[in-house]
PDB file of C-alpha atoms and ligand atoms in Angstrom:
ATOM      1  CA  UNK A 242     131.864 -32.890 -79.560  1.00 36.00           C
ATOM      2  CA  UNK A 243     130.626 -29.659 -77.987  1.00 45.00           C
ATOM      3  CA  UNK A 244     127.747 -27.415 -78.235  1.00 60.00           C
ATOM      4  CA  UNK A 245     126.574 -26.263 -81.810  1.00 58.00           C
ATOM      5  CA  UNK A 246     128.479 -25.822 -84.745  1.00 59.00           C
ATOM      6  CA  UNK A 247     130.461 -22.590 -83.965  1.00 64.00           C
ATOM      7  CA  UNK A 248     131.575 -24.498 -80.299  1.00 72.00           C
ATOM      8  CA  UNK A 249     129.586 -21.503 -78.484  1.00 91.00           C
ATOM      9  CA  UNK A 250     127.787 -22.873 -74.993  1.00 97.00           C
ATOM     10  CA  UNK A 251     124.146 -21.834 -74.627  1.00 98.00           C
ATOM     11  CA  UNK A 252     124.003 -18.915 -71.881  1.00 98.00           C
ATOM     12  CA  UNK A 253     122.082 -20.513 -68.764  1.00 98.00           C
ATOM     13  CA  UNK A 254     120.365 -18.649 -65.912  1.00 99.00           C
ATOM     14  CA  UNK A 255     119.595 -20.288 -63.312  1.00 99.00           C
ATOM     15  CA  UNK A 256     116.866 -19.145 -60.073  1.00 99.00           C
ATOM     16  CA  UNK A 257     116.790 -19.968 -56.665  1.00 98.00           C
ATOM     17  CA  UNK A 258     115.575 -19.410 -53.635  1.00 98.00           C
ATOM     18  CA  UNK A 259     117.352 -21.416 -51.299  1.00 98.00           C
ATOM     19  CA  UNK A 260     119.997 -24.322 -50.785  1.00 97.00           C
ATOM     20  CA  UNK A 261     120.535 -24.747 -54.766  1.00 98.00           C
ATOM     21  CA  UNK A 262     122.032 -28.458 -54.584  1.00 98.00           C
ATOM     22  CA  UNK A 263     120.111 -28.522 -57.957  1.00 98.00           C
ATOM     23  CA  UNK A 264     121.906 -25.792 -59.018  1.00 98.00           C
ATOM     24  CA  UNK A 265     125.321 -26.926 -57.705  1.00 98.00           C
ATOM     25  CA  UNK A 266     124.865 -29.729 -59.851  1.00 98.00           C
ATOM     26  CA  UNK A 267     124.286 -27.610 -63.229  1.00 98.00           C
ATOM     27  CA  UNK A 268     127.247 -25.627 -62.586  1.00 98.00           C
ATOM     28  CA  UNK A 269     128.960 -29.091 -61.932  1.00 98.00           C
ATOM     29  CA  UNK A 270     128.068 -30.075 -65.107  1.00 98.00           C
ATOM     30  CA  UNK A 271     128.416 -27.052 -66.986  1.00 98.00           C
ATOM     31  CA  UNK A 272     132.217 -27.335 -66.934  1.00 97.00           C
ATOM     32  CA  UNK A 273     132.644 -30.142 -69.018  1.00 97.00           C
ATOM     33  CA  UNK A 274     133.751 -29.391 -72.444  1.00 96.00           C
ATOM     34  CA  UNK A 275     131.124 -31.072 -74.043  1.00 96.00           C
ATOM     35  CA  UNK A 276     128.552 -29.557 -72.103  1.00 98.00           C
ATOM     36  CA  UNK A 277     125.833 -27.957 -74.267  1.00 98.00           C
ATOM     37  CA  UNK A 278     125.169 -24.640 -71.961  1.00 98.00           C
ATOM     38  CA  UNK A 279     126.919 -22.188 -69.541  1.00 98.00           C
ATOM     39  CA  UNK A 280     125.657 -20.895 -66.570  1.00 98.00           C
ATOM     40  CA  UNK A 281     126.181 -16.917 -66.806  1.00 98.00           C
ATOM     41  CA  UNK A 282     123.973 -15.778 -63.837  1.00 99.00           C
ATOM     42  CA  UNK A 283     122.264 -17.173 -60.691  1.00 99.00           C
ATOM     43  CA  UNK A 284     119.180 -15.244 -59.726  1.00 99.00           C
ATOM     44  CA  UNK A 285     117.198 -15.012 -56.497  1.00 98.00           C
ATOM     45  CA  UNK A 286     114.251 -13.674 -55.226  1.00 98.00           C
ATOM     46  CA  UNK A 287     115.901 -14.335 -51.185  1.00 98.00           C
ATOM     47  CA  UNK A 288     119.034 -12.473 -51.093  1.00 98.00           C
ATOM     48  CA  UNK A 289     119.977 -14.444 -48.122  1.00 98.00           C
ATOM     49  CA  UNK A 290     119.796 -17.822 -50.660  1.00 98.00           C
ATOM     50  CA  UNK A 291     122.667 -20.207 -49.088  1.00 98.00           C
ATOM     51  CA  UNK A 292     122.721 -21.194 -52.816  1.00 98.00           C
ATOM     52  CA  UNK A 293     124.006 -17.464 -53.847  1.00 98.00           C
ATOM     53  CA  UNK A 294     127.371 -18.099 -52.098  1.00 98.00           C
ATOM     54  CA  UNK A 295     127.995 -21.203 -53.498  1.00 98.00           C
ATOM     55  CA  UNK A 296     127.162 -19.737 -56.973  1.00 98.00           C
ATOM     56  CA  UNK A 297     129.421 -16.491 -56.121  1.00 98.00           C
ATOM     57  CA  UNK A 298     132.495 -18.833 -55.001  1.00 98.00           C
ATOM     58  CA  UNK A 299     132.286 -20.696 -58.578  1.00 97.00           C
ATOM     59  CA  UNK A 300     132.824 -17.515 -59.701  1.00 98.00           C
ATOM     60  CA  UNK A 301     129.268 -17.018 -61.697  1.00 98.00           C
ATOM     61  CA  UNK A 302     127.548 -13.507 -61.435  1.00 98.00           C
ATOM     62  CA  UNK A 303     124.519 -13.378 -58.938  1.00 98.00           C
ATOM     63  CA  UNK A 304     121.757 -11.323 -58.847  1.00 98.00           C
ATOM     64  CA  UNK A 305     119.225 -11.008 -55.674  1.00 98.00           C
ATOM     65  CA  UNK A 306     116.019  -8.784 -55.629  1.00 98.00           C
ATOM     66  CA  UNK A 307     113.545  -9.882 -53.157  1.00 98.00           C
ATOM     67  CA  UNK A 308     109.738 -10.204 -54.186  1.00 98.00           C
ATOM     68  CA  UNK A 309     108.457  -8.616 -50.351  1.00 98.00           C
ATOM     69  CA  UNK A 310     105.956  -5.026 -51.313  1.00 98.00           C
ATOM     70  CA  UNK A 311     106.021  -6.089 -54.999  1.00 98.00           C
ATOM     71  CA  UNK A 312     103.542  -7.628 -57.009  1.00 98.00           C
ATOM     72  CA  UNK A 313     104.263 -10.749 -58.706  1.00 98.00           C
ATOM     73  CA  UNK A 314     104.727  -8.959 -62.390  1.00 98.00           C
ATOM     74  CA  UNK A 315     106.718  -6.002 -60.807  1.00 98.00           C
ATOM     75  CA  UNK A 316     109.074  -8.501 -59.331  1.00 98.00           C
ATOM     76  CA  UNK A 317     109.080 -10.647 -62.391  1.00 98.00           C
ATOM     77  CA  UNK A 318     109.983  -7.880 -64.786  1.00 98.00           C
ATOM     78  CA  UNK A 319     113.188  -7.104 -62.269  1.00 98.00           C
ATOM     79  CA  UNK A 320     114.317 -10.853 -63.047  1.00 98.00           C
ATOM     80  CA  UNK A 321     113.415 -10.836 -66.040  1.00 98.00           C
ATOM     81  CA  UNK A 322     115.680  -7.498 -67.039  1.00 98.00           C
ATOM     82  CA  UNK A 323     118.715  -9.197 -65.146  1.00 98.00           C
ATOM     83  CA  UNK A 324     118.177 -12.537 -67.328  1.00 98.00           C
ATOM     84  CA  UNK A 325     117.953 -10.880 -70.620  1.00 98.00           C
ATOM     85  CA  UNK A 326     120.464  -7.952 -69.394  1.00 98.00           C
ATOM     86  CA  UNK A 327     123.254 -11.281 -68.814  1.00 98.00           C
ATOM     87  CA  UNK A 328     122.729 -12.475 -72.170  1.00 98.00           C
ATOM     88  CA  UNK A 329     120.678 -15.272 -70.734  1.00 98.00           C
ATOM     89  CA  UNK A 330     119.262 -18.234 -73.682  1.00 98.00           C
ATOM     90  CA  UNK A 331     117.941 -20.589 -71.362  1.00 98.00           C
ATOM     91  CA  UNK A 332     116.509 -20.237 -67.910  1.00 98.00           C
ATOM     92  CA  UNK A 333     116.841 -23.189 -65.081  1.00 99.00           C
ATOM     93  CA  UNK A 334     114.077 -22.942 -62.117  1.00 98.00           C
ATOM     94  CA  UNK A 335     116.217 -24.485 -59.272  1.00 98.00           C
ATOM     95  CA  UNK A 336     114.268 -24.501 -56.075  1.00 97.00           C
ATOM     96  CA  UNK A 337     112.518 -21.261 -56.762  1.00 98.00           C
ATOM     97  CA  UNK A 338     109.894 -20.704 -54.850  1.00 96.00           C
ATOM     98  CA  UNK A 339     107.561 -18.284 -56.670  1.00 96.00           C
ATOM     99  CA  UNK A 340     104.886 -18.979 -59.091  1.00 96.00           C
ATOM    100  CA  UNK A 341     105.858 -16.855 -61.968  1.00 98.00           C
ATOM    101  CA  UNK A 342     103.725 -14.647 -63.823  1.00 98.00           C
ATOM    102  CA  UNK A 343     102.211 -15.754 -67.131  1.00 97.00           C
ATOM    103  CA  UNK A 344     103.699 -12.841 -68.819  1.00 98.00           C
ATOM    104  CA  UNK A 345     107.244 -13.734 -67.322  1.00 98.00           C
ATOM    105  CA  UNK A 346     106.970 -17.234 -68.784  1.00 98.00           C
ATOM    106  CA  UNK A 347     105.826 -16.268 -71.798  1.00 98.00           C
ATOM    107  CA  UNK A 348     108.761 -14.160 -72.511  1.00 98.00           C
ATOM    108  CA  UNK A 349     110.914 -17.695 -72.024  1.00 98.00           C
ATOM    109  CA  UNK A 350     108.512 -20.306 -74.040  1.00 98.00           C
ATOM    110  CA  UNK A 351     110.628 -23.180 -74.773  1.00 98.00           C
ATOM    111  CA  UNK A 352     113.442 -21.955 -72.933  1.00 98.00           C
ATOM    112  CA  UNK A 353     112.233 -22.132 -69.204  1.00 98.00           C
ATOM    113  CA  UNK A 354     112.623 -25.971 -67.330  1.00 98.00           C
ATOM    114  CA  UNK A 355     111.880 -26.668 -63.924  1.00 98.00           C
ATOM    115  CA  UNK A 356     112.976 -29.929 -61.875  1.00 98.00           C
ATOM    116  CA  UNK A 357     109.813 -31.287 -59.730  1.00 98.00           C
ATOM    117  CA  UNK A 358     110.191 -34.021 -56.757  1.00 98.00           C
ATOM    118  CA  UNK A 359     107.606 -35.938 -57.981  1.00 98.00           C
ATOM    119  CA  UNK A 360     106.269 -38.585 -61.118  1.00 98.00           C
ATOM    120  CA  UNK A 361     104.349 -35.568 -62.990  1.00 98.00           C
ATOM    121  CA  UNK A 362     101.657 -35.421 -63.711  1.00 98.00           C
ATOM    122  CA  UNK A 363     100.938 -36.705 -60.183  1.00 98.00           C
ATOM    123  CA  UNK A 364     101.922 -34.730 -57.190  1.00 98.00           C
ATOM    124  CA  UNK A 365     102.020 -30.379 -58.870  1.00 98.00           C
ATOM    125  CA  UNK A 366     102.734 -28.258 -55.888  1.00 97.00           C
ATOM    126  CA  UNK A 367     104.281 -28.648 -52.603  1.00 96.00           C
ATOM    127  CA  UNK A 368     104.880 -31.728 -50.353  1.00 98.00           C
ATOM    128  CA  UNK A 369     105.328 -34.115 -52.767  1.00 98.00           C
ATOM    129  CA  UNK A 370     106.824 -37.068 -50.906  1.00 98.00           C
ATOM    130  CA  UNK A 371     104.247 -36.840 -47.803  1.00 98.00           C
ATOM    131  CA  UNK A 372     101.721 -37.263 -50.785  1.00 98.00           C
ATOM    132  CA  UNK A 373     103.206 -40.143 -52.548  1.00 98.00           C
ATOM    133  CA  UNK A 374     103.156 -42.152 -49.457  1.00 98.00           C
ATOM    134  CA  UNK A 375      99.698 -41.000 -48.500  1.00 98.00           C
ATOM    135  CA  UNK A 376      98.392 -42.175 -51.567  1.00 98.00           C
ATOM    136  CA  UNK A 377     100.383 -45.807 -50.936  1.00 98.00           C
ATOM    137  CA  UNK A 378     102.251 -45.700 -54.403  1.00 98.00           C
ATOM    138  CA  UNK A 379     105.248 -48.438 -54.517  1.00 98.00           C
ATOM    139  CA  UNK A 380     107.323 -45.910 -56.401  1.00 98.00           C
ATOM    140  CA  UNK A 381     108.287 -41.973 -56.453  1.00 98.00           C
ATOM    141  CA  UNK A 382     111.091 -39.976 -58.301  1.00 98.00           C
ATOM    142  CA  UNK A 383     111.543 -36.627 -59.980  1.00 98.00           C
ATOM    143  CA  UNK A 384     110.412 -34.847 -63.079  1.00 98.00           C
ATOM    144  CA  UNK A 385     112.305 -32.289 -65.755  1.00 98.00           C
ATOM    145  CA  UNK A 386     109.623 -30.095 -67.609  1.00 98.00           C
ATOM    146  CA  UNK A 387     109.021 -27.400 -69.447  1.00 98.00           C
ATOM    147  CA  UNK A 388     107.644 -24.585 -67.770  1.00 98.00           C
ATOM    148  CA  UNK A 389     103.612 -23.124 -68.589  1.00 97.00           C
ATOM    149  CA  UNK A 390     102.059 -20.649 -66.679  1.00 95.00           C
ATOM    150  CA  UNK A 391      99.586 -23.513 -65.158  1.00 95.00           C
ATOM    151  CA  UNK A 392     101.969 -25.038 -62.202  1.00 94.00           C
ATOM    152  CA  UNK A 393     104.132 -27.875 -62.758  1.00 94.00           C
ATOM    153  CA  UNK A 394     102.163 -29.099 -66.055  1.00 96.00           C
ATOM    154  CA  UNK A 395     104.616 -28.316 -68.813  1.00 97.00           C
ATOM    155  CA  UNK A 396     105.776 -31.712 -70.964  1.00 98.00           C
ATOM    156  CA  UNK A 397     107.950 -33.672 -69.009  1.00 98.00           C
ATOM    157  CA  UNK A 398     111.171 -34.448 -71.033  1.00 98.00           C
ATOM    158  CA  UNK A 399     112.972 -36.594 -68.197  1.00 98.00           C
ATOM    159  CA  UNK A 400     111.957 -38.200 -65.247  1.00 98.00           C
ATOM    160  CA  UNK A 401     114.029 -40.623 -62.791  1.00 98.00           C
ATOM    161  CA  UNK A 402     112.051 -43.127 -60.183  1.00 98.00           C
ATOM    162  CA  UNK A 403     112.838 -44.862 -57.153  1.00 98.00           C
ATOM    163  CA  UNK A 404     111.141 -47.925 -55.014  1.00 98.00           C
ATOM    164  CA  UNK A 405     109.439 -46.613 -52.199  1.00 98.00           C
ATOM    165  CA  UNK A 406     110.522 -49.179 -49.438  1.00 98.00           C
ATOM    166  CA  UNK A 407     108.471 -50.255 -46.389  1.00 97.00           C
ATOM    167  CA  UNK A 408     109.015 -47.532 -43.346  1.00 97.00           C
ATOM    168  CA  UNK A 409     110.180 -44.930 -45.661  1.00 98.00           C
ATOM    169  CA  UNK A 410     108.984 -41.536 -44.095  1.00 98.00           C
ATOM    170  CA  UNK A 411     109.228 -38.475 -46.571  1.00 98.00           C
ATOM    171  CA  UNK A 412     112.604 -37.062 -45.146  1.00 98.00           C
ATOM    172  CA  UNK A 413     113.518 -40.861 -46.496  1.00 98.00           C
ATOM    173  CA  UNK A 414     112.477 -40.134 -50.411  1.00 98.00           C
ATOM    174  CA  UNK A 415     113.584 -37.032 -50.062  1.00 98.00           C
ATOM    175  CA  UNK A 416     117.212 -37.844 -49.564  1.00 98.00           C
ATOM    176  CA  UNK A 417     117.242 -40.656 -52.052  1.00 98.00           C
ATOM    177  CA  UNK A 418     115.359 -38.572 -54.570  1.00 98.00           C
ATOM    178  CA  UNK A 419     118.141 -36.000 -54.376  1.00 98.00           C
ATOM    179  CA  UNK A 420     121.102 -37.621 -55.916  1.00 98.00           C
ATOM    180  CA  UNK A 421     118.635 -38.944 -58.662  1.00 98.00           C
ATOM    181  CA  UNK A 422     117.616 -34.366 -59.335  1.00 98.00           C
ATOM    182  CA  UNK A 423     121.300 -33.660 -59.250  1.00 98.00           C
ATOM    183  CA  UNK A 424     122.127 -35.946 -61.966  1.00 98.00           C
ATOM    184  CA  UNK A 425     118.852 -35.968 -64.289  1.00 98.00           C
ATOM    185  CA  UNK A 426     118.515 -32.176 -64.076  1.00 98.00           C
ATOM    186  CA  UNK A 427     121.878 -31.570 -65.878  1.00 98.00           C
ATOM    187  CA  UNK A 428     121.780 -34.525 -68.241  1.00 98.00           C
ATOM    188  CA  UNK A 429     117.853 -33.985 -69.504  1.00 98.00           C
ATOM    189  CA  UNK A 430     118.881 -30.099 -69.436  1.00 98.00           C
ATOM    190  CA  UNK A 431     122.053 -30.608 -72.144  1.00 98.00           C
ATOM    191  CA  UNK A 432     119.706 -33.075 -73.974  1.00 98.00           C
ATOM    192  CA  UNK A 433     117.185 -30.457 -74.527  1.00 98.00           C
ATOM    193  CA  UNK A 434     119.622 -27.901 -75.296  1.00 98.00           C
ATOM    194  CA  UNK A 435     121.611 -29.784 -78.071  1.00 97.00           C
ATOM    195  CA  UNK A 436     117.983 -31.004 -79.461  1.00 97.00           C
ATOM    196  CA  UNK A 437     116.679 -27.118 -79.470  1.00 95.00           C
ATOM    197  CA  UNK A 438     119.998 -24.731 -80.012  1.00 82.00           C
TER     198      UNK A 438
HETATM  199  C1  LIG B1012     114.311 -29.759 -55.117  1.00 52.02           C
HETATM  200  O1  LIG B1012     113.747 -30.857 -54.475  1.00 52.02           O
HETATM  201  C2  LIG B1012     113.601 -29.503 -56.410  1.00 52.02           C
HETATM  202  O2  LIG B1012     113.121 -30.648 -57.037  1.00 52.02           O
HETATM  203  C3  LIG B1012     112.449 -28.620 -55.999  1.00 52.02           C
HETATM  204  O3  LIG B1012     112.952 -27.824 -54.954  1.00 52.02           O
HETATM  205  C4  LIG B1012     114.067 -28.468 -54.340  1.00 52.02           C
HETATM  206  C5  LIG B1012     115.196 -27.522 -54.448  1.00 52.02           C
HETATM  207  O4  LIG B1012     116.351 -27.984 -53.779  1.00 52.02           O
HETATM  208  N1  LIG B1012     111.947 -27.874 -57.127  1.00 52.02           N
HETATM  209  P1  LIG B1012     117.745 -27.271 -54.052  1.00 52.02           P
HETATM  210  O5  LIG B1012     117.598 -25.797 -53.684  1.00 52.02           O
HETATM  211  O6  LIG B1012     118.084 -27.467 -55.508  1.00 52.02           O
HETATM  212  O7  LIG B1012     118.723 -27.952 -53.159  1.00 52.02           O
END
C-alpha cells in the first residue's frame, strides 16, 4: 500500500552539512514503492558537502548557500525559500550543523525531524559518545525527534540502543551506532509521515 489515498509521496527535503550517510539512507529508502515520502531537494549550508555529490548522482536537486557573513535568520530565510520554492512537505535535518533559528523552525512545526547519536533526553549537543562513556552508562544508541527551537529536545518518536561493551572508545559507538541511524531514521521517518499526511 503506498502513501495516502491519492498514491502521491510526501515531498522531503533533506539538510546537510557533510558526509550525509543519514541521508544516503533516506534516499535509499525513498525508492520503495511503498515508501510514504520523496526526497525532492538536498540542501546545504557547506557547498563543499561530500553528501551533495552523492545526492546529485541519485539524481535529486541540490541546493548549497553557505551561512559565512550572514546572520543565522538571513541564512535561514535563503533555505528556507529553496525548501518551500521545491515544493518541500517535510524537512529531514541530516548532519546539519547549524542551530536553526526559532523563526525557521517555526515555519516547519510538525514537519521538521532530526536524527541525534544519543538516548535523548540525555546527551543534546555535540560529542555524544565521549559523554556516554564518561558518564559509565552500559548502553548508548540514537534518537528520531521532532525539531523545537530549544536544541535536541523535541519528542522523540524512535530511538534504537546498543550495549556499550568493555574497551569501547567513542570511534567504537560511533561505528556501531551508524548502521542502527541509517535504518531507524528512514523507518521512524515513513512512520511519522503515514501517521501525519
Ligand atoms: C550522525 O551521527 C547524526 O546522528 C548526527 O550527525 C551525524 C551525521 O552523519 N546528527 P551523516 O552526515 O548522516 O553521515
Amino acid at each position: 500500500m503506498v502513501v495516502d489515498a491519492s498514491g502521491v509521496k510526501a515531498s522531503l527535503g533533506i539538510l546537510i552539512s557533510g558526509r550525509g550517510s543519514n541521508m544516503a539512507a533516506l534516499i535509499e529508502a525513498s525508492r520503495a514503492a511503498d515508501c510514504p515520502y520523496e526526497v525532492i531537494l538536498v540542501a546545504s549550508n557547506n557547498p563543499d558537502a561530500p553528501g551533495l555529490d552523492f545526492a546529485r548522482a541519485a539524481g535529486i536537486a541540490t541546493f548549497a548557500h553557505s551561512h559565512k557573513g550572514l546572520t543565522r535568520e538571513a541564512h535561514d530565510a535563503i533555505i528556507d525559500a529553496a525548501l518551500r520554492e521545491a515544493g518541500v512537505r517535510y524537512v529531514a535535518l541530516a548532519g546539519y550543523m547549524r542551530i536553526l533559528s526559532s523563526g525557521f523552525i517555526a515555519g516547519w512545526a510538525d514537519h521538521i525531524l532530526n536524527i541525534h547519536p544519543s538516548l535523548l533526553p540525555k546527551y543534546k549537543g555535540l560529542d555524544t559518545h565521549a559523554r556516554a562513556l564518561a558518564a559509565g552508562d552500559p548502553e548508548a544508541g540514537c534518537s528520531v525527534h521532532l525539531v523545537t527551537p530549544e536544541l535536541d529536545d523535541g519528542e522523540v518518536i524512535a530511538q534504537a540502543r546498543i550495549p556499550i561493551l568493555p574497551g569501547d572508545s567513542a570511534a567504537d559507538l560511533a561505528a556501531r551506532i551508524l548502521p542502527e541511524e541509517h535504518r531507524l531514521y528512514p523507518e521512524a521517518l515513513a512512520a511519522y509521515i503515514r501517521a501525519h499526511g
